[in-house]
Short mmCIF file of C-alpha atoms in Angstrom, two decimals:
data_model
loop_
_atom_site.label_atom_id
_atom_site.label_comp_id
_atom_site.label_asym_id
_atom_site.label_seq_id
_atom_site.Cartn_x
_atom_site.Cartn_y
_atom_site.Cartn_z
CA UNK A 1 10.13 -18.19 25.05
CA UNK A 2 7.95 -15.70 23.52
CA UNK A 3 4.84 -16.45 25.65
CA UNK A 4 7.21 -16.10 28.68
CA UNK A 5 9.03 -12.65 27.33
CA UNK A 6 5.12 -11.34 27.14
CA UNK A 7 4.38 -12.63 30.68
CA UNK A 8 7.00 -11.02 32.07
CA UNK A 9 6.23 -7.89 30.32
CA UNK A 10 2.75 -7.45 31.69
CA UNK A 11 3.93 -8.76 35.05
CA UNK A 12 6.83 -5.83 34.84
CA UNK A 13 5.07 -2.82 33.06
CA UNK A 14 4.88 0.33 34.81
CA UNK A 15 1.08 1.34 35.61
CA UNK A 16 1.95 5.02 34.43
CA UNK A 17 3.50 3.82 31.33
CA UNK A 18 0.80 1.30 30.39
CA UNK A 19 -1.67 4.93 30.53
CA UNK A 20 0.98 6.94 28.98
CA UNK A 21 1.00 5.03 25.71
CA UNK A 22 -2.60 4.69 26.24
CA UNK A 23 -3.05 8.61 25.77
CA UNK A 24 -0.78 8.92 23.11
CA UNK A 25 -3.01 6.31 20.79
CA UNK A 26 -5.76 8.26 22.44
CA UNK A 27 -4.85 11.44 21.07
CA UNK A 28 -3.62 10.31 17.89
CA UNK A 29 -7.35 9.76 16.80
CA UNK A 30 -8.49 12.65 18.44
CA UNK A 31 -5.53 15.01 16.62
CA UNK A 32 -5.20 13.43 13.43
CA UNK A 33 -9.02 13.34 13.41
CA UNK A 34 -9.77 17.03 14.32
CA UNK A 35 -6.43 18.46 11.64
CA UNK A 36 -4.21 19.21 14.81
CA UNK A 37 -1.23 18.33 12.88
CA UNK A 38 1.13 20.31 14.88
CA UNK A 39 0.22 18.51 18.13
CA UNK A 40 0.05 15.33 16.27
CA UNK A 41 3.43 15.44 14.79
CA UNK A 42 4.65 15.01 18.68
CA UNK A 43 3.12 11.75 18.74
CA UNK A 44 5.86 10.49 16.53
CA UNK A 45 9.32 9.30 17.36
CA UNK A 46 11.42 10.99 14.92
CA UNK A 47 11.80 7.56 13.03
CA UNK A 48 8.31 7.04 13.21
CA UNK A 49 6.97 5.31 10.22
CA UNK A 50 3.25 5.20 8.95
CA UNK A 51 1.59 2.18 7.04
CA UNK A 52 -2.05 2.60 5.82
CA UNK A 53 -4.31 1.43 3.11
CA UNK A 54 -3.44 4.34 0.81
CA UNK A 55 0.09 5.31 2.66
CA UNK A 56 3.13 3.67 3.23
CA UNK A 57 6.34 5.91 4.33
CA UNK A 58 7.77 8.03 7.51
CA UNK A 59 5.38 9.51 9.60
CA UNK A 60 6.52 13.22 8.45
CA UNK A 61 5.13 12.65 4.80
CA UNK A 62 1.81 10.96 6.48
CA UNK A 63 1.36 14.15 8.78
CA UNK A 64 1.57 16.56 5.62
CA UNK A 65 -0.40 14.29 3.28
CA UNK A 66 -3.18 13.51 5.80
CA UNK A 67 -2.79 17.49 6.07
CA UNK A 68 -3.52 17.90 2.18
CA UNK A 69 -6.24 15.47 1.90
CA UNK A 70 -8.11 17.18 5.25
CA UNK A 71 -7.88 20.30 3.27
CA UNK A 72 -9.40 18.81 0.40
CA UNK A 73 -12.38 17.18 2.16
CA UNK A 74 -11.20 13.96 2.41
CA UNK A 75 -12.74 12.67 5.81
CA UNK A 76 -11.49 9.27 7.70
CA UNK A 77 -12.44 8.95 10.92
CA UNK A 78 -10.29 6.77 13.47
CA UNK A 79 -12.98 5.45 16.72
CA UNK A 80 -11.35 3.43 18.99
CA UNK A 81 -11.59 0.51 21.84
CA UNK A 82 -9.79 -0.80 24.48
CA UNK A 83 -5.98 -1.72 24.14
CA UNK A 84 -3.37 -4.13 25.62
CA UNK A 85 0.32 -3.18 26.20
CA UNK A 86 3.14 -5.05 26.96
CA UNK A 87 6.11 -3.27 28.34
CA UNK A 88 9.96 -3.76 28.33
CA UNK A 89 12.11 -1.45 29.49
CA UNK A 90 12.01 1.66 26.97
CA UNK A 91 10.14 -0.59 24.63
CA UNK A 92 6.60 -1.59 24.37
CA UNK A 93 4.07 -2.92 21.85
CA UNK A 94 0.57 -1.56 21.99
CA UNK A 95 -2.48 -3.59 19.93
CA UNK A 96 -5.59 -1.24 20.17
CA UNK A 97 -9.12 -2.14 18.61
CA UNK A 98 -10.18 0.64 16.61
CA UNK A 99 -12.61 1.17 13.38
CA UNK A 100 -11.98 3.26 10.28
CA UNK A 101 -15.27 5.11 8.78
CA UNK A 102 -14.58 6.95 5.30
CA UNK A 103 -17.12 8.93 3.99
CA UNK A 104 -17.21 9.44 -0.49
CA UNK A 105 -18.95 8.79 -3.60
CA UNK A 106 -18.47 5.40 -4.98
CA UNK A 107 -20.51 4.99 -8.44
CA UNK A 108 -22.02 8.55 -7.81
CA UNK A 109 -24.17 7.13 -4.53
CA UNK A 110 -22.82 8.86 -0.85
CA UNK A 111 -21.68 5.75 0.99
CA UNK A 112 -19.49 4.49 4.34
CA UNK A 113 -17.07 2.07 4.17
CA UNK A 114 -16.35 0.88 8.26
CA UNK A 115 -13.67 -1.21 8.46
CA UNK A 116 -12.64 -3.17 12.17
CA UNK A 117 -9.54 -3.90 13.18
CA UNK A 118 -6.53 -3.23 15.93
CA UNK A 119 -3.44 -0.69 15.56
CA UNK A 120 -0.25 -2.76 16.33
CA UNK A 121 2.01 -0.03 17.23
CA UNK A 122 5.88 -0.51 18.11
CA UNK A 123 6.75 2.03 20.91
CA UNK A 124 9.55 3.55 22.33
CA UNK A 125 10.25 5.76 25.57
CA UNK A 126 12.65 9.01 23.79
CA UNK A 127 13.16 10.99 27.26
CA UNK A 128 10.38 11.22 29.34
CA UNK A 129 7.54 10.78 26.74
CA UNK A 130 6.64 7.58 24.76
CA UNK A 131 6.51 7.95 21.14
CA UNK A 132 5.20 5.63 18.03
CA UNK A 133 7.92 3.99 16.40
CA UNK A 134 6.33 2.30 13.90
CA UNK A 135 2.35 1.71 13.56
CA UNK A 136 0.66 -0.90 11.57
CA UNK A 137 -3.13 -1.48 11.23
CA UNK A 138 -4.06 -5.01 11.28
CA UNK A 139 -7.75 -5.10 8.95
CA UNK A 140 -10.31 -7.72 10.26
CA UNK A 141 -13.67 -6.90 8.46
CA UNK A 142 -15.25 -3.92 6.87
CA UNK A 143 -18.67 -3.12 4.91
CA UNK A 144 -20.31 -0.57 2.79
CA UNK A 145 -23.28 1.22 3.05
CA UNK A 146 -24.86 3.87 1.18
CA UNK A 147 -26.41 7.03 2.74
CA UNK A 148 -29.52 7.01 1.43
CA UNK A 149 -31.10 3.62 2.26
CA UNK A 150 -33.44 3.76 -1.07
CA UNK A 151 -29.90 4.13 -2.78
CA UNK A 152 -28.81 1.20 -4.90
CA UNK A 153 -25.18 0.69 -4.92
CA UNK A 154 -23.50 -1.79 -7.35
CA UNK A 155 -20.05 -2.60 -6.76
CA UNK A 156 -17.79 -4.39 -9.02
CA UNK A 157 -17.40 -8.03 -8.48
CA UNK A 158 -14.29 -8.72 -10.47
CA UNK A 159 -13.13 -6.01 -9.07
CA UNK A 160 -14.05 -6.02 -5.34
CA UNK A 161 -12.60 -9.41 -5.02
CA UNK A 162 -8.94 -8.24 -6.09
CA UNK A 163 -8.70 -6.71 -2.57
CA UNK A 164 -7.85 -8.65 0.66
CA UNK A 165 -11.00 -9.87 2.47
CA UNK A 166 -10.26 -7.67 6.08
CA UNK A 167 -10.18 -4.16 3.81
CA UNK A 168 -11.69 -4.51 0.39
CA UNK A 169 -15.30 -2.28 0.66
CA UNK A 170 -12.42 0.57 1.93
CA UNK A 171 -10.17 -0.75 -0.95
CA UNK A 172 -12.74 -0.16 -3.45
CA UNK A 173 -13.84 3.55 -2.21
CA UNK A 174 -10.12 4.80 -2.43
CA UNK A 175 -9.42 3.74 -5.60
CA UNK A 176 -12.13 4.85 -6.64
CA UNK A 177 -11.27 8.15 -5.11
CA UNK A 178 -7.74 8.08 -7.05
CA UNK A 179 -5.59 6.54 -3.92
CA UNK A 180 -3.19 3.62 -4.72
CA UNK A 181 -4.24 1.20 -2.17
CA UNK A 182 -1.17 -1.41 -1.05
CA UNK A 183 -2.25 -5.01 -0.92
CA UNK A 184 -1.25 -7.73 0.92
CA UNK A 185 -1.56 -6.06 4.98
CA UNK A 186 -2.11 -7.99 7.80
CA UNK A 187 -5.46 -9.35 8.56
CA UNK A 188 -6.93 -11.32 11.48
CA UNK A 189 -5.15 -14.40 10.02
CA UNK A 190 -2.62 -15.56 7.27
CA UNK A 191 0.84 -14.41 6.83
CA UNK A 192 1.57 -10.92 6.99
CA UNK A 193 -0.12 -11.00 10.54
CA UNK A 194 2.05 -14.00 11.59
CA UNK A 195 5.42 -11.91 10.66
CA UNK A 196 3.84 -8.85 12.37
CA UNK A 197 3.68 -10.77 15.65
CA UNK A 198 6.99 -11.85 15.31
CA UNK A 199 8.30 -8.89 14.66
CA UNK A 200 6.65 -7.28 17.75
CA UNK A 201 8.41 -10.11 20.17
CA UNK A 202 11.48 -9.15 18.50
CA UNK A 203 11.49 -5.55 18.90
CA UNK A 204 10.20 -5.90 23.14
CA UNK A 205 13.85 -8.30 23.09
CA UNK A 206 15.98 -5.94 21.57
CA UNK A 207 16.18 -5.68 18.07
CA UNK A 208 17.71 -3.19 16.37
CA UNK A 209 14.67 -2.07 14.48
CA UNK A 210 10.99 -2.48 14.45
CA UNK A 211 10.57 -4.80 12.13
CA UNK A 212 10.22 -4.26 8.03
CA UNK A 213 7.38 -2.38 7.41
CA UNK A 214 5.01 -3.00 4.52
#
């Protein structure tokens, strides 16, 4: 049933919606990215909601704490690839592949964490515009490396290892920045994925909200 409801969406979707949604997760890097937070907040349904490594909440509080942190130098930088999008009706669900690059001192040494992985974003048409309802990064892999090649950089192992497997280099860096970093987020397998699937099926048949979001 679910394969077929997914079929049918692609078979269905609107050309001009498929690139609409496609430009909104387009500019979304490029805003957020560059500190256009008042073109950025339109990106947002109204109920839009925000999950990250460091940030879980409505997508209000993520546009003025993303806002702080910019103003404090904190850089994280959002490169993206291509996308699939399945539409129904006012509703869609985009899965983009994008990577997250953080630059910051870890141990004193100048490193980057990259981290690969899709966005799994819950749409919705309001009007004539399509807006994020809800968006979820799924984490696949990431790495660390310092600046300086000649660097030596010597994470904790005890440490490291308390982090899920898809984000724990970018773990590591923001708390050792000071962020609270939520565990437990979807990866490329395992169970928080599984439910995120299911509630992406769910939301293209109907229901009444986009899922429970972590």
């Amino acid at each position: 049933m679910a394969r077929e409801m997914r079929e049918r969406a692609v078979e269905s979707s609107d050309l001009q919606d498929v690139l609409a949604i496609e430009q909104v997760i387009a500019r979304w890097a490029v805003w957020r990215d560059a500190g256009d937070w008042e073109r950025f907040g339109t990106l947002w349904h109204p109920d839009g909601y925000m999950t990250a490594t460091w940030f879980q909440g409505p997508a209000r509080e993520f546009i003025e704490v993303s806002r702080t942190g910019f103003e404090k130098g904190v850089r994280i930088s959002h490169f993206l690839g291509g996308s699939s999008v399945d539409v129904v009706g006012a509703r869609a669900i985009a899965q983009t592949k994008m990577t997250i690059t953080q630059r910051a001192y870890v141990h004193e040494v100048e490193a980057d964490v990259v981290c690969h992985g899709r966005f799994y974003d819950f749409m919705a048409r309001l009007g004539d515009a399509w807006k994020i309802v809800r968006r979820q990064p799924i984490y696949e892999h990431d790495r660390i490396d310092p600046l300086d090649p000649a660097a030596t950089l010597d994470l904790d192992p005890t440490r490291l290892s308390r982090f899920p497997v898809g984000y724990r280099h970018l773990a590591y860096m923001q708390s050792e920045a000071g962020f609270t970093v939520k565990p437990g987020l979807p990866g490329l397998t395992g169970s928080a994925v599984t439910r995120l699937y299911a509630e992406g099926e769910a939301w293209l048949q109907g229901s009444d909200r986009p899922g429970v979001p972590l």
